[in-house]
Amino acid sequence: MNMTEFNYEFGRVAPKDIKEVVLGEQIGLEEVIAVARYNAKVGFSKKYIDRVNQCRRLVEKFSDEEKAIYGITTGLGENWNRFISKEDRKIVQRNNLLSHACSLGESVEEECVRAMMFVMLQHLGTGHTGIRLATLEQIKDLLNNNIVPFTPRHGSVGYLSLEAHISLVLIGEGRAWYKGELLSGKEALEKAGLTPIVISSKEGLSLTSGTTSVTSLAALGLYDAIVTARTCDIAGAMSLEVLKGTLMAMDSRIMSVRPHEDQRKTAVNIKKILKNSEIVEKYKGYRVQDALSLRCIPQLHGAAKKILKDSLKTLIIELNSSVDNPLIFEEGEGGEALMGCNADGSYVGMAADSSAIAITNLAKMSERRLDRLVNHHISELPAFLNKNPGLNNGLMIPQYAAAGIVGEMKILCHPATIDNFVTCANQEDYVSMGYNAARKMYEVAGLAKYVLATEFFNSSQAQDFYGELKPSPITAKVHDLIREVVPYIENDCNMQPYIEHIAFLIQENMIVETVEVEIGKLEI
């Protein structure tokens, strides 16, 4: 697949609107989310089927010729130098799945398992892996019947273990959830009307190789991170407005003399969102300058979005790559198997490490703004945004929770990919640790929306104190969207469900969509 021909635009389609993904061409993050989160069906195009079958014929040819080719006629890992007889190859491939299924602990989330199966199909169907179509059909059937293999989340240096747990179910081993029950792999298949398959030459290697888990978790996390980053401009604008901030810091002349494109675009977004705000107009020049959490919105938001966009380029390439080892090529007389290591997770792992830092910085600034909103010494609004102090704590404690979440995010920002271990008797003397990077990035992206939701919770409450003085039409629309479920907090109550609802609005991109209906596409 030629990536130079793929013009990808984030958000080109809403994942929830995708009902089926037919593999055969390039895919983006939206397709991963559609299948993983919204249970879109998966199909194969004729192009996909033809290239899989054509490549498999080469593997069978190599096997018949008994050439020494890693994973086809040899053992795996340090056993690369052990020739495996034709009659034993099915045993070796099955043993590869059984022996590799040793990650531990609780299972990864259902959407993560589904994402991994989908990415397996995408990676293994590139026409360079030599896997059989029947094996890919079995993975597809697991997805389309919502059979979710039990996949322990701890114990990966970049690949192998989690993929093996998924693959066990294909052959009737392992465990899987089906219709709310955790069953043996064989029982889950039977209840869905499926039967175990017998894997063949190279397949036990291909199923556990590659960057499946790294790419899958990073794709889920990055999608959420970019949605959150776009929503951050709206949150920042709402807070700046009710904190009587100035738009001077968004002036195009300031942006022009430090021409970072993402900084400029962020400033444009803020100005568009706050256009025609009576609050902004009344308090124009109210302070000589604002605190950094307001004044630096273009700089920090822009820097974070640049990192996320760079990571997006990496993920799109990775999603549409061949990442097995060896890779099969038709060039030359009778085809050729090349041993290399496209299975290495460094590209995605480093992107995940840096993306975790970027999204945590956005949350860090959001927490500072939401804290200013409840601090009457700074906001000049009622203390903790509460008209009835004494008996009520108001919005005091949500800031505590946001601070705790940002603290948790900071812990998860230590780079994983700088770590290293030696495995496989020094045959693998370097490992990417990409899985740990992707895992923590997925977690960080999931936490960020709660901090941002708390900021919206506070700024919506603050907006209600301005009486007849109207906010911008755009922030008023966001306020109204939130107020459809979240009431003005008059007296103390359980606020957790309300903040969770706003977090849901963020994750489903509904706040961004509400704004873009009014002012067009936000710059990113």
CSV table of N, CA and C in Angstrom, one decimal, residues 10-18 30 38 223 226-228 230-232 234 273 456 474 477-478 481 504-522:
chain,number,residue,atom,x,y,z
A,10,PHE,N,-7.9,14.1,9.7
A,10,PHE,CA,-8.5,13.6,10.9
A,10,PHE,C,-10.0,14.2,11.0
A,11,GLY,N,-10.9,13.4,11.4
A,11,GLY,CA,-12.3,13.8,11.6
A,11,GLY,C,-13.1,13.9,10.3
A,12,ARG,N,-12.5,13.2,9.3
A,12,ARG,CA,-13.2,13.3,8.0
A,12,ARG,C,-14.6,12.6,8.0
A,13,VAL,N,-14.8,11.7,9.0
A,13,VAL,CA,-16.0,11.0,9.2
A,13,VAL,C,-16.1,10.7,10.7
A,14,ALA,N,-17.4,10.7,11.3
A,14,ALA,CA,-17.6,10.4,12.7
A,14,ALA,C,-17.5,8.9,12.8
A,15,PRO,N,-16.7,8.3,13.7
A,15,PRO,CA,-16.6,6.9,13.8
A,15,PRO,C,-18.0,6.2,14.1
A,16,LYS,N,-18.8,6.9,14.9
A,16,LYS,CA,-20.1,6.3,15.2
A,16,LYS,C,-21.0,6.2,14.0
A,17,ASP,N,-20.7,6.9,12.9
A,17,ASP,CA,-21.5,6.8,11.7
A,17,ASP,C,-21.0,5.7,10.8
A,18,ILE,N,-19.9,5.1,11.1
A,18,ILE,CA,-19.4,4.0,10.2
A,18,ILE,C,-20.0,2.7,10.7
A,30,GLU,N,-10.3,6.7,12.5
A,30,GLU,CA,-11.8,6.6,12.6
A,30,GLU,C,-12.3,5.2,12.5
A,38,TYR,N,-17.6,1.1,18.6
A,38,TYR,CA,-19.0,1.2,18.2
A,38,TYR,C,-19.4,-0.1,17.4
A,223,TYR,N,-6.7,9.1,19.2
A,223,TYR,CA,-7.9,9.7,18.8
A,223,TYR,C,-8.6,10.5,19.9
A,226,ILE,N,-6.6,13.8,20.5
A,226,ILE,CA,-6.8,14.9,19.5
A,226,ILE,C,-8.2,15.5,19.7
A,227,VAL,N,-9.2,14.7,20.0
A,227,VAL,CA,-10.6,15.3,20.3
A,227,VAL,C,-10.5,16.2,21.5
A,228,THR,N,-9.8,15.7,22.5
A,228,THR,CA,-9.7,16.5,23.7
A,228,THR,C,-8.9,17.8,23.5
A,230,ARG,N,-8.7,19.5,20.7
A,230,ARG,CA,-9.6,20.5,20.0
A,230,ARG,C,-10.6,21.1,20.9
A,231,THR,N,-11.1,20.3,21.9
A,231,THR,CA,-12.1,20.8,22.8
A,231,THR,C,-11.4,21.8,23.8
A,232,CYS,N,-10.1,21.6,24.0
A,232,CYS,CA,-9.4,22.5,25.0
A,232,CYS,C,-9.5,23.9,24.6
A,234,ILE,N,-11.9,25.4,23.3
A,234,ILE,CA,-13.3,25.9,23.7
A,234,ILE,C,-13.3,26.1,25.2
A,273,ILE,N,-14.3,32.0,18.8
A,273,ILE,CA,-15.2,31.5,19.8
A,273,ILE,C,-15.8,32.6,20.7
A,456,PHE,N,-15.2,22.8,32.3
A,456,PHE,CA,-16.5,23.2,31.7
A,456,PHE,C,-17.6,23.3,32.8
A,474,ILE,N,-21.2,31.6,21.0
A,474,ILE,CA,-20.7,30.3,20.9
A,474,ILE,C,-20.6,29.7,22.3
A,477,LYS,N,-23.9,28.6,23.5
A,477,LYS,CA,-24.3,27.3,22.9
A,477,LYS,C,-23.7,26.2,23.7
A,478,VAL,N,-22.5,26.3,24.1
A,478,VAL,CA,-21.8,25.2,24.8
A,478,VAL,C,-22.5,25.1,26.2
A,481,LEU,N,-25.8,23.4,25.9
A,481,LEU,CA,-25.6,21.9,25.7
A,481,LEU,C,-25.3,21.2,27.0
A,504,PHE,N,-18.4,12.7,28.8
A,504,PHE,CA,-19.0,11.9,27.7
A,504,PHE,C,-19.2,12.8,26.5
A,505,LEU,N,-19.6,14.1,26.7
A,505,LEU,CA,-19.8,15.0,25.6
A,505,LEU,C,-18.5,15.3,25.0
A,506,ILE,N,-17.4,15.4,25.8
A,506,ILE,CA,-16.1,15.6,25.2
A,506,ILE,C,-15.6,14.4,24.4
A,507,GLN,N,-15.7,13.2,24.9
A,507,GLN,CA,-15.2,12.0,24.2
A,507,GLN,C,-16.0,11.8,22.9
A,508,GLU,N,-17.3,12.1,22.9
A,508,GLU,CA,-18.1,11.9,21.7
A,508,GLU,C,-18.0,13.1,20.8
A,509,ASN,N,-17.1,14.0,21.1
A,509,ASN,CA,-16.9,15.2,20.2
A,509,ASN,C,-18.1,16.1,20.0
A,510,MET,N,-19.0,16.0,21.0
A,510,MET,CA,-20.2,16.8,20.8
A,510,MET,C,-20.1,18.3,21.1
A,511,ILE,N,-19.1,18.6,22.0
A,511,ILE,CA,-18.9,20.0,22.2
A,511,ILE,C,-18.2,20.7,21.0
A,512,VAL,N,-17.3,20.0,20.4
A,512,VAL,CA,-16.6,20.5,19.2
A,512,VAL,C,-17.7,20.6,18.1
A,513,GLU,N,-18.5,19.6,17.9
A,513,GLU,CA,-19.5,19.7,16.9
A,513,GLU,C,-20.5,20.8,17.1
A,514,THR,N,-20.8,21.1,18.3
A,514,THR,CA,-21.8,22.2,18.6
A,514,THR,C,-21.2,23.5,18.2
A,515,VAL,N,-19.9,23.7,18.4
A,515,VAL,CA,-19.2,24.9,18.1
A,515,VAL,C,-19.0,25.0,16.6
A,516,GLU,N,-18.6,23.9,15.9
A,516,GLU,CA,-18.3,24.0,14.5
A,516,GLU,C,-19.5,24.2,13.7
A,517,VAL,N,-20.7,23.8,14.1
A,517,VAL,CA,-22.0,24.1,13.4
A,517,VAL,C,-22.1,25.6,13.3
A,518,GLU,N,-21.6,26.4,14.3
A,518,GLU,CA,-21.8,27.8,14.3
A,518,GLU,C,-20.7,28.6,13.6
A,519,ILE,N,-19.5,28.1,13.7
A,519,ILE,CA,-18.3,28.9,13.2
A,519,ILE,C,-17.5,28.2,12.2
A,520,GLY,N,-17.8,27.0,11.8
A,520,GLY,CA,-17.0,26.2,10.9
A,520,GLY,C,-15.9,25.5,11.6
A,521,LYS,N,-15.1,24.8,10.8
A,521,LYS,CA,-14.0,23.9,11.3
A,521,LYS,C,-13.1,24.7,12.2
A,522,LEU,N,-12.8,24.2,13.4
A,522,LEU,CA,-11.8,24.8,14.2
A,522,LEU,C,-10.4,24.5,13.6
